mmCIF file of C-alpha atoms and ligand atoms in Angstrom:
data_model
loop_
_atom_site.group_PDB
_atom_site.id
_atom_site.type_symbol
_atom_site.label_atom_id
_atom_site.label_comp_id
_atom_site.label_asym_id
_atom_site.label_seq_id
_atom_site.Cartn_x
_atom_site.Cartn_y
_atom_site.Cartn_z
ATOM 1 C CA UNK A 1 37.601 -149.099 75.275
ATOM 2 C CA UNK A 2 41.002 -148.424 73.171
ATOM 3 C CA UNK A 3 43.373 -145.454 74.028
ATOM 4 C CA UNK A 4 42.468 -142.450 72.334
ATOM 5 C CA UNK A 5 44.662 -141.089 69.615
ATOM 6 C CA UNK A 6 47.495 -139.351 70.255
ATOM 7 C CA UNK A 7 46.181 -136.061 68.631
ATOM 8 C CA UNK A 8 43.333 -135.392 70.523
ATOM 9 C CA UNK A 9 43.307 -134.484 73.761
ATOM 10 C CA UNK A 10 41.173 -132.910 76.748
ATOM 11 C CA UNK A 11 43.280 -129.776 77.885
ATOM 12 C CA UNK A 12 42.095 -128.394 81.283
ATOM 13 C CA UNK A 13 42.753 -124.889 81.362
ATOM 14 C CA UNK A 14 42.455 -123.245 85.281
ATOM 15 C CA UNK A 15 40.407 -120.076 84.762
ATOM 16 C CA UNK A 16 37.547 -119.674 86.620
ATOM 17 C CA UNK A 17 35.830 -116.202 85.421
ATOM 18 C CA UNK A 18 34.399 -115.505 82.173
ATOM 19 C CA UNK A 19 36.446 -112.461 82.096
ATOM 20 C CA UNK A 20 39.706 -112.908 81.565
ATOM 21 C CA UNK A 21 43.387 -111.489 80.457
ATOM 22 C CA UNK A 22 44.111 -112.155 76.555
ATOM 23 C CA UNK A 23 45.718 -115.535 75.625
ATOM 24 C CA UNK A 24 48.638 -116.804 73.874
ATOM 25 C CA UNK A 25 47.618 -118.300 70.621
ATOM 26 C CA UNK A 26 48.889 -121.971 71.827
ATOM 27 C CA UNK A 27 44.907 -122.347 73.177
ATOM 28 C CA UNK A 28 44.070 -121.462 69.793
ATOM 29 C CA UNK A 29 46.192 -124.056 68.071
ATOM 30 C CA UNK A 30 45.028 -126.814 70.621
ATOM 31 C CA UNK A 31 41.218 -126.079 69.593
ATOM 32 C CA UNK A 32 42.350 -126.295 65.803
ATOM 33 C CA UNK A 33 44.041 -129.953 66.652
ATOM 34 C CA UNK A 34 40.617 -130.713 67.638
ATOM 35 C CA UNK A 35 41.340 -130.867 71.395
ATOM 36 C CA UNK A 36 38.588 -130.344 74.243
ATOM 37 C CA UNK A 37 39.706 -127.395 75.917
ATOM 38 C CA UNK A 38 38.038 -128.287 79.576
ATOM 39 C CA UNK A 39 37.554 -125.501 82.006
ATOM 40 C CA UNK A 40 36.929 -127.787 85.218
ATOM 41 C CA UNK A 41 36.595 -124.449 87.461
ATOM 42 C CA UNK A 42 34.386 -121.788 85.180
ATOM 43 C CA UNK A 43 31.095 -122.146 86.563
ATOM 44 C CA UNK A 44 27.978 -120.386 84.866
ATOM 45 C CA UNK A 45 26.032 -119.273 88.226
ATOM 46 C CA UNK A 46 22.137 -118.967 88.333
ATOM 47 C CA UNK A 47 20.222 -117.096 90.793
ATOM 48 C CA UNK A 48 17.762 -118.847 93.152
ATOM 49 C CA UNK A 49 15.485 -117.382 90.780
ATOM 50 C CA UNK A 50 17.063 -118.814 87.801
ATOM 51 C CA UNK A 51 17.448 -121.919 89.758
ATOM 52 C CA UNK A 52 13.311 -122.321 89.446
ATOM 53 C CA UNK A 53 13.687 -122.113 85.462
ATOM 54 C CA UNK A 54 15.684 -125.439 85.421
ATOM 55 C CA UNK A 55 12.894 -128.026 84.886
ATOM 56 C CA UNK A 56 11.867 -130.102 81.772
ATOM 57 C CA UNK A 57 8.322 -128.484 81.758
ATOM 58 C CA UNK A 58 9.427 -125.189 80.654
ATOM 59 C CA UNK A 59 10.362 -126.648 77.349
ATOM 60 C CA UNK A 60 7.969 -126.541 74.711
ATOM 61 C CA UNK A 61 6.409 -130.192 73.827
ATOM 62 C CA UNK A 62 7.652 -131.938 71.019
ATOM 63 C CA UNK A 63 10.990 -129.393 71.074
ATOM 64 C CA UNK A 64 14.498 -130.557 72.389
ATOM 65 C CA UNK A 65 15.894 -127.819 73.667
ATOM 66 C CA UNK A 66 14.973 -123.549 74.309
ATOM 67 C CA UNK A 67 16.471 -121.643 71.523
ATOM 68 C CA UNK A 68 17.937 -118.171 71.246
ATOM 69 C CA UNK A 69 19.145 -115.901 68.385
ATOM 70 C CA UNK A 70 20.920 -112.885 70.241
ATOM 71 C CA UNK A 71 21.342 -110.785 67.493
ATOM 72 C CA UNK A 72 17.645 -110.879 66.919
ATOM 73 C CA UNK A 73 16.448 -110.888 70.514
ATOM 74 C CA UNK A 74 14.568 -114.048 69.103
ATOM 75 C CA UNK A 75 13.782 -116.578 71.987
ATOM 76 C CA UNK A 76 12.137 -120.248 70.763
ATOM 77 C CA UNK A 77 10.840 -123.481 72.811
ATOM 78 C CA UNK A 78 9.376 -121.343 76.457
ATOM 79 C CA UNK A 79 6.262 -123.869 77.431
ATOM 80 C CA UNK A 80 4.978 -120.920 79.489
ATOM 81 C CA UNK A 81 4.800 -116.840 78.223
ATOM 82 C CA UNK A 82 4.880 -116.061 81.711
ATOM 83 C CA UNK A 83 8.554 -116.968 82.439
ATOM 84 C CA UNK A 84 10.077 -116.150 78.894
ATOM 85 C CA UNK A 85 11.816 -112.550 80.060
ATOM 86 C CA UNK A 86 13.442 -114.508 82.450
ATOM 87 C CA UNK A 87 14.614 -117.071 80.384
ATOM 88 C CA UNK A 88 16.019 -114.935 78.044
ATOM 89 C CA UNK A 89 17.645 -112.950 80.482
ATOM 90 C CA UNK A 90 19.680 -116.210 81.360
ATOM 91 C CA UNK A 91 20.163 -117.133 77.797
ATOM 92 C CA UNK A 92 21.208 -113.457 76.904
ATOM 93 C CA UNK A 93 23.891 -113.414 79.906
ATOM 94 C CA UNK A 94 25.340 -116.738 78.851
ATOM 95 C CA UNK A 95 25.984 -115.287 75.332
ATOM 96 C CA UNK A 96 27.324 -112.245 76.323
ATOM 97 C CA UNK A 97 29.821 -114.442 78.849
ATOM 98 C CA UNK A 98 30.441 -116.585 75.920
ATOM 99 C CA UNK A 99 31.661 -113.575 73.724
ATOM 100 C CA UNK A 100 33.890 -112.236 76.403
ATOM 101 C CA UNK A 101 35.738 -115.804 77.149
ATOM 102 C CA UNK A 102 36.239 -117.207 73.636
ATOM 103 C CA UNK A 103 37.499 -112.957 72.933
ATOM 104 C CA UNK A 104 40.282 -113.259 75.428
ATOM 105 C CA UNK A 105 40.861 -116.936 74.731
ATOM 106 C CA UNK A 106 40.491 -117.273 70.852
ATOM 107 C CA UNK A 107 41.441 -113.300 70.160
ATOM 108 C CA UNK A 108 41.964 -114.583 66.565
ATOM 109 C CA UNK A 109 38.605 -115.529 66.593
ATOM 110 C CA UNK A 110 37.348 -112.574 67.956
ATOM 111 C CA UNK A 111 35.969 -110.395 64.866
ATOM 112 C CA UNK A 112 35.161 -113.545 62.918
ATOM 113 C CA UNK A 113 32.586 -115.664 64.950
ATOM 114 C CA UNK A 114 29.140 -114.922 63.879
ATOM 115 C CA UNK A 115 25.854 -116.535 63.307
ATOM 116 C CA UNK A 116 25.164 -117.237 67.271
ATOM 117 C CA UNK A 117 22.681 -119.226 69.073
ATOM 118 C CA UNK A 118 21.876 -120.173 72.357
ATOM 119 C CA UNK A 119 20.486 -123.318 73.792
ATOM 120 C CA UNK A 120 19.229 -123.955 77.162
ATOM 121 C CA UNK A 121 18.900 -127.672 77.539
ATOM 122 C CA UNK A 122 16.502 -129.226 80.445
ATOM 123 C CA UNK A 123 15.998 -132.539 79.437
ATOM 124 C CA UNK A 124 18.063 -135.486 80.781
ATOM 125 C CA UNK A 125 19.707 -137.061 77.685
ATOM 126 C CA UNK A 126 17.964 -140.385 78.701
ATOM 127 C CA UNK A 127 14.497 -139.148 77.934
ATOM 128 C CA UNK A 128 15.201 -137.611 74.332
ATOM 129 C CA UNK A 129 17.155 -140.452 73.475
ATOM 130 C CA UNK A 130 14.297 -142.772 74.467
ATOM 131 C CA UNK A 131 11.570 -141.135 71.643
ATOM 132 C CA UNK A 132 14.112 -140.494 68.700
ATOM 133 C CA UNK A 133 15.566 -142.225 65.883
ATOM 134 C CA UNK A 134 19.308 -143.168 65.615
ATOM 135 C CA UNK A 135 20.355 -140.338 63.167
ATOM 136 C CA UNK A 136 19.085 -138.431 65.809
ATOM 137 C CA UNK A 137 20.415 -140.347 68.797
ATOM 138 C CA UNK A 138 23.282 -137.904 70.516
ATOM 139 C CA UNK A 139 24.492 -140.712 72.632
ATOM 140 C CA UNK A 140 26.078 -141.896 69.158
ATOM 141 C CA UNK A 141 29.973 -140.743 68.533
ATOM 142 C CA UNK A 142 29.481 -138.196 65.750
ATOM 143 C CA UNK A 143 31.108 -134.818 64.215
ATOM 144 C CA UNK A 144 28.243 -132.097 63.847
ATOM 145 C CA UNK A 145 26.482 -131.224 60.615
ATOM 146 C CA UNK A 146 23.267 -129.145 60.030
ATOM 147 C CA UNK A 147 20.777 -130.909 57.888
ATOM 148 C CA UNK A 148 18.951 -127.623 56.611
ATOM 149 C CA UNK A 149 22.101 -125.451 57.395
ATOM 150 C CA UNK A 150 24.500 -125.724 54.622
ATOM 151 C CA UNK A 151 28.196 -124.248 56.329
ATOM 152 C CA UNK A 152 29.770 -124.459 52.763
ATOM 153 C CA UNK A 153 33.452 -125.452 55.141
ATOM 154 C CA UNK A 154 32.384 -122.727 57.959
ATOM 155 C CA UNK A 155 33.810 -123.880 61.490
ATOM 156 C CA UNK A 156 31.331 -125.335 64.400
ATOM 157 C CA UNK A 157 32.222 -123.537 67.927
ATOM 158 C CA UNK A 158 30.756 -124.368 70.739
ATOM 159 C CA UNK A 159 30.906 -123.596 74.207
ATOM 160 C CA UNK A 160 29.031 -125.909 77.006
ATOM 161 C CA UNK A 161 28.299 -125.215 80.784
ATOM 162 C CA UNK A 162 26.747 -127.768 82.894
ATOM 163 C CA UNK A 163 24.516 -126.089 85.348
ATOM 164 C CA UNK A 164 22.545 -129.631 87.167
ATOM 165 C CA UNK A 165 21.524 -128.743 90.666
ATOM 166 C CA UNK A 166 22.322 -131.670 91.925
ATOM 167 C CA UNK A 167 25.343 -132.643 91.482
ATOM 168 C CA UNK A 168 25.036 -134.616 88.216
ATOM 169 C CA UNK A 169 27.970 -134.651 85.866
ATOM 170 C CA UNK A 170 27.856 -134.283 81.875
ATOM 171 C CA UNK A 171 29.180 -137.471 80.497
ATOM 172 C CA UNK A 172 30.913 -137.808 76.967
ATOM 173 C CA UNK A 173 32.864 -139.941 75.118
ATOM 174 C CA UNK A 174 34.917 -137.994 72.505
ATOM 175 C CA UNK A 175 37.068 -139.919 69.727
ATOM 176 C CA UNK A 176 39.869 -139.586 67.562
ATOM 177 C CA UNK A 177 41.154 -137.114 65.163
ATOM 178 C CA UNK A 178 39.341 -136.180 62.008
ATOM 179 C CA UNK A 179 41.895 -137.309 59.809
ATOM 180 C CA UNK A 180 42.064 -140.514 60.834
ATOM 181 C CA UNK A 181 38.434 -140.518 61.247
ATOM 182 C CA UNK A 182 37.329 -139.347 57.727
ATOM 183 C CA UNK A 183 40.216 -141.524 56.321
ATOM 184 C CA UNK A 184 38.330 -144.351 57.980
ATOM 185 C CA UNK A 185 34.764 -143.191 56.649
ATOM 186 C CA UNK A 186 35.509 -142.055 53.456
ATOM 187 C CA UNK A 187 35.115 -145.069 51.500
ATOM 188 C CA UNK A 188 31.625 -145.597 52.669
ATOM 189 C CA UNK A 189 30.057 -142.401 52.340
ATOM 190 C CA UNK A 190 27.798 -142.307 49.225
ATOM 191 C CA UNK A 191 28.456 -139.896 45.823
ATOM 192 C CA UNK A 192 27.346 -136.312 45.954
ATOM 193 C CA UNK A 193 24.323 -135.110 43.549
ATOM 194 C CA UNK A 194 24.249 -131.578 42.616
ATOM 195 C CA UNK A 195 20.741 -132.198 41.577
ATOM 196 C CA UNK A 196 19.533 -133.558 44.622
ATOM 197 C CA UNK A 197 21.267 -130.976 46.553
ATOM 198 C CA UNK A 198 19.384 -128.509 43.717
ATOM 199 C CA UNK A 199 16.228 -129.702 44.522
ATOM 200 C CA UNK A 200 16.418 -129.981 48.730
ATOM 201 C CA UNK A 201 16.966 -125.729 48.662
ATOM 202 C CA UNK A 202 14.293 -125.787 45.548
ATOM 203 C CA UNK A 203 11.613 -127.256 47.938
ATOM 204 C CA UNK A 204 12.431 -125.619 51.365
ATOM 205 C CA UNK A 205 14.002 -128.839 52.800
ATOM 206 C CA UNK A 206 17.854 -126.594 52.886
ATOM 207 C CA UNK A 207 18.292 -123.167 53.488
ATOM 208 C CA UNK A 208 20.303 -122.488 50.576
ATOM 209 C CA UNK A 209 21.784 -125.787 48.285
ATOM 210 C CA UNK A 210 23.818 -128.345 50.043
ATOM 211 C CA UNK A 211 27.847 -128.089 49.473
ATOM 212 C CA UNK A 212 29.821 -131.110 47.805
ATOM 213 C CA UNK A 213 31.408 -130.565 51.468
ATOM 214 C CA UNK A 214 28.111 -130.452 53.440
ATOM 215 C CA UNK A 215 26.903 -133.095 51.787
ATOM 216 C CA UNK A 216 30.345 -135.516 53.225
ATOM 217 C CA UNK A 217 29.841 -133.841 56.465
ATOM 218 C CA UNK A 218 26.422 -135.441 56.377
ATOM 219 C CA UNK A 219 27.288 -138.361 55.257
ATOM 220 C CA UNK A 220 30.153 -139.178 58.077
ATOM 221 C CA UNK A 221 27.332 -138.051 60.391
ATOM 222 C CA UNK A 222 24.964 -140.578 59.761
ATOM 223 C CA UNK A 223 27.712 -143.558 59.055
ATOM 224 C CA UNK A 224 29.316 -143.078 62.378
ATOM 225 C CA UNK A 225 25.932 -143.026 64.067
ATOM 226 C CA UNK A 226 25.408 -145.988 62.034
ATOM 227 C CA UNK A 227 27.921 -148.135 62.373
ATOM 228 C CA UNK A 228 27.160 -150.275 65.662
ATOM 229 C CA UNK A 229 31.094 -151.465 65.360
ATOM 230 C CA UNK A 230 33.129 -148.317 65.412
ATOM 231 C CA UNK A 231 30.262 -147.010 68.488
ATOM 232 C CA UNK A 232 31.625 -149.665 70.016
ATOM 233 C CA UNK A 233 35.729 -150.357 69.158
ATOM 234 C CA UNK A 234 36.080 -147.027 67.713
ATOM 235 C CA UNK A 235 39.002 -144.827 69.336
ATOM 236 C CA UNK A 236 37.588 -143.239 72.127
ATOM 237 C CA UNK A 237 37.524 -141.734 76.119
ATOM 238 C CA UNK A 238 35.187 -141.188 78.728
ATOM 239 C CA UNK A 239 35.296 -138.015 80.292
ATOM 240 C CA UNK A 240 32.925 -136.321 82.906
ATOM 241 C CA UNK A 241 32.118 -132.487 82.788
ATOM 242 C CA UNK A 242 31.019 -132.012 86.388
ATOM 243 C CA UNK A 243 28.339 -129.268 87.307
ATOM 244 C CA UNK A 244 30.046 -125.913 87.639
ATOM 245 C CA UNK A 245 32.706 -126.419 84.198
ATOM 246 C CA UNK A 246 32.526 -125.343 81.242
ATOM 247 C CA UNK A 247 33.960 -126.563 77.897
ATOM 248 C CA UNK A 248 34.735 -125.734 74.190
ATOM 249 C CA UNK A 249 35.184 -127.338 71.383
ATOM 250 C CA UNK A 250 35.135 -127.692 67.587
ATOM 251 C CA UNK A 251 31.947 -129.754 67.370
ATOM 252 C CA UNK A 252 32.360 -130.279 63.620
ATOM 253 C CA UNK A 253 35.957 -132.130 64.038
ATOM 254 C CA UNK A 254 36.071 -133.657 67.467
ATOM 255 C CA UNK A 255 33.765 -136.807 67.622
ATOM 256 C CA UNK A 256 31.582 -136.415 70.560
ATOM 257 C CA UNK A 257 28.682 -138.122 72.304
ATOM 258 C CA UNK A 258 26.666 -137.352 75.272
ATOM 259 C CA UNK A 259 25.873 -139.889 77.109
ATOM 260 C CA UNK A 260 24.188 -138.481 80.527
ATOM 261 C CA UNK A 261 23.344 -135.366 82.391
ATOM 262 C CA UNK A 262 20.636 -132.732 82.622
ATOM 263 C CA UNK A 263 20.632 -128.853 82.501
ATOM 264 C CA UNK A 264 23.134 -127.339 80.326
ATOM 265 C CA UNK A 265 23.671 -124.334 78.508
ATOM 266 C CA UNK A 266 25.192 -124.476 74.746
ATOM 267 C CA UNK A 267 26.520 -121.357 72.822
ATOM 268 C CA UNK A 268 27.209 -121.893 69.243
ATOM 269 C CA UNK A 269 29.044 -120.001 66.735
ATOM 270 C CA UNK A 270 30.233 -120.458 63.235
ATOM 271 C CA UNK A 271 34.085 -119.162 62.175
ATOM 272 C CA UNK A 272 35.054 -118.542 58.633
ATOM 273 C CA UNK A 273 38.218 -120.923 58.031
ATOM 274 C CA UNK A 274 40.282 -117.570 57.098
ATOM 275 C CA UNK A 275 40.490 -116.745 60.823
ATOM 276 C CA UNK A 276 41.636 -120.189 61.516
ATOM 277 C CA UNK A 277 45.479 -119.816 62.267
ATOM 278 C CA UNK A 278 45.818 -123.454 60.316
ATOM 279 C CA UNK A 279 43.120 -123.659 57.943
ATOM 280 C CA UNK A 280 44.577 -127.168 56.934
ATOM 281 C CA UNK A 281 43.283 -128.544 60.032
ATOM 282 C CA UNK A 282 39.760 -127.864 59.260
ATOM 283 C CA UNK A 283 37.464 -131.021 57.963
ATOM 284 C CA UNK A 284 36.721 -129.345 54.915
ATOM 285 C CA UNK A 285 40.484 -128.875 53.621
ATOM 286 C CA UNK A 286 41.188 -132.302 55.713
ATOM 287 C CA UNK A 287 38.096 -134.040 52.965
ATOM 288 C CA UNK A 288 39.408 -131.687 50.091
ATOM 289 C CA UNK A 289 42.759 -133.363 50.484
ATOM 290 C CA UNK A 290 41.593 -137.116 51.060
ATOM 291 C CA UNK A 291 39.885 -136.625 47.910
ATOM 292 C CA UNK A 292 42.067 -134.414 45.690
ATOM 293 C CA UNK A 293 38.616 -132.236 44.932
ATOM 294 C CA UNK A 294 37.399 -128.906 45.709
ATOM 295 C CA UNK A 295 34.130 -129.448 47.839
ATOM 296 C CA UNK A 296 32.792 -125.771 48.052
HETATM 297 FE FE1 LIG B 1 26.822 -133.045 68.533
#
C-alpha cells in the first residue's frame, strides 16, 4: 500500500466524555483539511439492556441499517414493534451526545448543522457486501454522495462509534486529499445534463433536481468504486477503530472504506459551507476551481 498523502491525516484527540470544555478552532481546521479526527477513548456505553438490541435480526429484511430522524421522532428499519421504544431511546441518546461533542468541538459548527439522522448499524460489513452491487459496495474507497439527496455543495458530517461486544475493531482504509483526488478523477467523469437532472426530480427518482455539483460528486463516487486500479494502488492507510472510539469526519472529502466490523452507531449532519472557517477547502469550491465553473 503507498504512504498516504501528506494532507490527510488521522488526529487522535484524548477526550473520553461526550461532554466536554469548548475547543480551539485548530480541531476545526483539521476536519476542514479533511483529516480523521479519531477519539480512541470516547466510548458510546449501552446498558445490558441495550446490549440485547445488538443483533442482525432486529433489522428490517431487505434494509441495511435502522434509521432515525430526531427532529421528527421518526424511527425506520425495527424487524420487531415490540423493541422499537427501546431502540429509539438508544438512537435518540446517541444524537443528543452527538450534538453536545461536535458543539464543544466544532463551536463554529454549532448553529449551522442541520438535517440529522441516525443510523444504528447491526450487520457485519461482510454480509451486506456479499448481496450488493459494486456502486453499492462500501468496502470500495469512495467520498459520499446521496443519489436522491441533492446537497447543492452542503457539507457531509459524520460522527461514528463502534459499539461490537466482542471485541471486534472497525476497519477502514481512508485515502488522500480531495484535491489531488478530484484532480485525478476529473477527466473521467462524464458531462452534466440539466435535462436529465430535470427529469430524475420530474419523476420522483431526486428529491429536488440534481446540482451541476451533485451530479460530479456522483460521478467521482461511482469511478472510484469503479476503478479496480486506484482500489488497489490508490493513496491510502489502514486504520482500526477499536470498540469503545469514536470518530468524525467529513465523509464527502475524505475517501473512506469499511472494510470489517459489526455494530456501530452513525450520526449524520449536513453544514452549510458559510460556517466552514475555509470554505475553499470544501469539494464543491475544490471542483468549482478545477473547472473554472460555477456548479450550484
Ligand atoms: Fe461512505
Amino acid at each position: 500500500m503507498s504512504a498516504l498523502h501528506a494532507n490527510t491525516a488521522i488526529v487522535e484527540l484524548p477526550f473520553n466524555r461526550w461532554d466536554i470544555p469548548e475547543q480551539n478552532p485548530q480541531i476545526q481546521h483539521s476536519l476542514e483539511l479533511g483529516d480523521v479526527l479519531y477519539l480512541p477513548q470516547l466510548a458510546f456505553p449501552l446498558t445490558k439492556k441495550e446490549h440485547e438490541l445488538l443483533t442482525p435480526a432486529l433489522v428490517s429484511p431487505k434494509r441495511k441499517n435502522i434509521s432515525y430522524q430526531p427532529e421528527k421522532q421518526n424511527i425506520n428499519g425495527v424487524a420487531d414493534a415490540s423493541r422499537t421504544e427501546e431502540v429509539q431511546q438508544l438512537v435518540d441518546r446517541y444524537y443528543r451526545c452527538a450534538v453536545s461533542l461536535l458543539g464543544s468541538l466544532l463551536p463554529g459548527y454549532r448553529q449551522a448543522l442541520h438535517s440529522p439522522t441516525t443510523s444504528l448499524r447491526l450487520h457485519p460489513i461482510a454480509a451486506w457486501r456479499a448481496n450488493t452491487s459494486w456502486r453499492k459496495d462500501d468496502t470500495r474507497l469512495h467520498v459520499d454522495a446521496f443519489p436522491s439527496r441533492p446537497t447543492y455543495g452542503e457539507r457531509i458530517v459524520r460522527v461514528f462509534s463502534n459499539i461490537n461486544p466482542h471485541g471486534e475493531a472497525r476497519v477502514w482504509r481512508v485515502g488522500e486529499d480531495f484535491a489531488s483526488l478530484s484532480a485525478r478523477f476529473l477527466p473521467e467523469l462524464k458531462a452534466y445534463s440539466p435535462f436529465s437532472s430535470w427529469l430524475q426530480a420530474a419523476v420522483g427518482i431526486t428529491k429536488r433536481k440534481r446540482s451541476h455539483y451533485d451530479h460530479l460528486m456522483l460521478e467521482l463516487h461511482d469511478k472510484m468504486k469503479g476503478s479496480t486500479a486506484y482500489q488497489q494502488r490508490g493513496l491510502q492507510q489502514s486504520i482500526e477503530f477499536p470498540p469503545g472510539s469514536t470518530w468524525i469526519c467529513f465523509s464527502d472529502q475524505t475517501p473512506h472504506a469499511a472494510m470489517s466490523g459489526q455494530f456501530m452507531l452513525e450520526q449524520t449532519f449536513l453544514l452549510p459551507l458559510d460556517a466552514m472557517q475555509d470554505p475553499q477547502l470544501s469539494p464543491l469550491r475544490v471542483l468549482e476551481n478545477a473547472t473554472q465553473q460555477i456548479l450550484i
